[in-house]
Amino acid sequence: MTFDEIFSTVSQLAEQNRVALSSAGDTSADLHITGESGGIIGAAIKNGVPSITKGSVGSPEATVAISADDFASLLAGKLNPMLAVMTGRIKVSGNYAKLMGLIKGLKG
């Protein structure tokens, strides 16, 4: 997947799951896509309104780093997220609780 494809996918997930995201509370996170197709996607919820942007949200409460290939595998259900974190394929820093609320909201 290219960075633009990943951005489009995350944006679509946010739009499809707008109601679930609105209940996650105010939070923000940066998704760092590493490798050749790299870039940063910012995700924020403020006053119940989710927004997805190209670039950092500024001072994210959590940060996730993952390669474009691993992100594609994660979306396809071929990569176990817990195992990927434990083996370093996904790196997470910051407020895990806020991040999990955001991820749960994106899943619907």
CSV table of C-alpha atoms in Angstrom, one decimal:
chain,number,residue,atom,x,y,z
A,1,MET,CA,0.0,0.0,0.0
A,2,THR,CA,1.1,3.5,-0.7
A,3,PHE,CA,0.9,6.3,1.9
A,4,ASP,CA,-2.0,7.8,0.0
A,5,GLU,CA,-3.9,4.5,0.0
A,6,ILE,CA,-3.3,4.1,3.7
A,7,PHE,CA,-4.5,7.7,4.3
A,8,SER,CA,-7.6,7.0,2.2
A,9,THR,CA,-8.3,3.8,4.1
A,10,VAL,CA,-8.0,5.4,7.5
A,11,SER,CA,-10.2,8.3,6.4
A,12,GLN,CA,-12.9,5.9,5.1
A,13,LEU,CA,-12.8,4.0,8.4
A,14,ALA,CA,-13.2,7.2,10.3
A,15,GLU,CA,-16.1,8.3,8.2
A,16,GLN,CA,-17.8,4.9,8.4
A,17,ASN,CA,-17.4,4.7,12.2
A,18,ARG,CA,-18.1,8.4,13.0
A,19,VAL,CA,-20.6,7.6,15.7
A,20,ALA,CA,-18.4,5.0,17.4
A,21,LEU,CA,-15.5,7.4,17.3
A,22,SER,CA,-17.5,10.3,18.8
A,23,SER,CA,-17.9,8.2,22.0
A,24,ALA,CA,-14.2,7.7,22.4
A,25,GLY,CA,-13.7,11.1,24.1
A,26,ASP,CA,-11.2,13.8,23.1
A,27,THR,CA,-8.0,12.2,22.0
A,28,SER,CA,-5.3,12.3,19.4
A,29,ALA,CA,-2.7,10.1,17.8
A,30,ASP,CA,-0.1,10.1,15.1
A,31,LEU,CA,0.3,7.1,12.8
A,32,HIS,CA,3.9,7.0,11.4
A,33,ILE,CA,4.0,4.9,8.3
A,34,THR,CA,7.6,3.8,7.9
A,35,GLY,CA,9.6,2.8,4.8
A,36,GLU,CA,9.5,3.9,1.2
A,37,SER,CA,5.8,4.7,1.3
A,38,GLY,CA,6.2,6.6,4.6
A,39,GLY,CA,4.4,9.6,6.1
A,40,ILE,CA,2.4,10.6,9.1
A,41,ILE,CA,-1.3,10.5,9.5
A,42,GLY,CA,-2.9,12.4,12.3
A,43,ALA,CA,-6.1,11.3,14.0
A,44,ALA,CA,-8.0,13.4,16.5
A,45,ILE,CA,-11.3,13.5,18.2
A,46,LYS,CA,-12.4,16.8,19.6
A,47,ASN,CA,-15.9,17.5,21.0
A,48,GLY,CA,-17.1,14.2,19.5
A,49,VAL,CA,-15.9,15.1,16.0
A,50,PRO,CA,-13.2,12.9,14.4
A,51,SER,CA,-10.7,14.3,12.0
A,52,ILE,CA,-8.0,12.6,9.9
A,53,THR,CA,-5.1,14.7,8.4
A,54,LYS,CA,-1.9,14.2,6.5
A,55,GLY,CA,0.8,15.2,9.0
A,56,SER,CA,1.1,15.2,12.7
A,57,VAL,CA,-1.7,16.4,15.0
A,58,GLY,CA,1.0,18.4,16.9
A,59,SER,CA,1.2,16.9,20.4
A,60,PRO,CA,-0.4,13.5,20.1
A,61,GLU,CA,-1.4,11.6,23.1
A,62,ALA,CA,-0.1,8.4,21.5
A,63,THR,CA,2.1,7.5,18.5
A,64,VAL,CA,2.1,4.3,16.5
A,65,ALA,CA,4.8,3.3,14.0
A,66,ILE,CA,4.3,0.6,11.4
A,67,SER,CA,5.5,-0.2,7.9
A,68,ALA,CA,3.2,0.2,5.0
A,69,ASP,CA,3.4,-3.6,4.3
A,70,ASP,CA,2.6,-4.5,7.9
A,71,PHE,CA,-0.3,-2.0,7.9
A,72,ALA,CA,-1.8,-3.8,4.8
A,73,SER,CA,-1.3,-7.1,6.5
A,74,LEU,CA,-3.0,-5.8,9.7
A,75,LEU,CA,-6.0,-4.6,7.6
A,76,ALA,CA,-6.3,-7.9,5.8
A,77,GLY,CA,-6.3,-9.8,9.2
A,78,LYS,CA,-3.0,-11.5,8.4
A,79,LEU,CA,-1.0,-9.8,11.2
A,80,ASN,CA,-1.9,-10.2,14.9
A,81,PRO,CA,-1.6,-6.7,16.4
A,82,MET,CA,-0.6,-7.9,19.9
A,83,LEU,CA,2.1,-10.2,18.5
A,84,ALA,CA,3.3,-7.4,16.2
A,85,VAL,CA,3.7,-5.0,19.1
A,86,MET,CA,5.5,-7.7,21.2
A,87,THR,CA,7.9,-8.4,18.3
A,88,GLY,CA,8.5,-4.8,17.5
A,89,ARG,CA,6.8,-4.7,14.1
A,90,ILE,CA,4.4,-2.1,15.6
A,91,LYS,CA,5.9,0.4,18.0
A,92,VAL,CA,3.5,2.3,20.3
A,93,SER,CA,4.3,5.1,22.7
A,94,GLY,CA,2.2,7.4,24.8
A,95,ASN,CA,-1.3,6.9,26.3
A,96,TYR,CA,-2.3,3.3,25.5
A,97,ALA,CA,-5.8,3.7,27.0
A,98,LYS,CA,-6.6,6.7,24.7
A,99,LEU,CA,-5.1,4.9,21.7
A,100,MET,CA,-7.2,1.8,22.4
A,101,GLY,CA,-10.4,4.0,22.5
A,102,LEU,CA,-9.4,5.5,19.1
A,103,ILE,CA,-8.7,2.0,17.6
A,104,LYS,CA,-11.9,0.6,19.0
A,105,GLY,CA,-13.8,3.5,17.5
A,106,LEU,CA,-12.2,3.0,14.1
A,107,LYS,CA,-13.3,-0.6,14.1
A,108,GLY,CA,-16.9,0.4,14.7
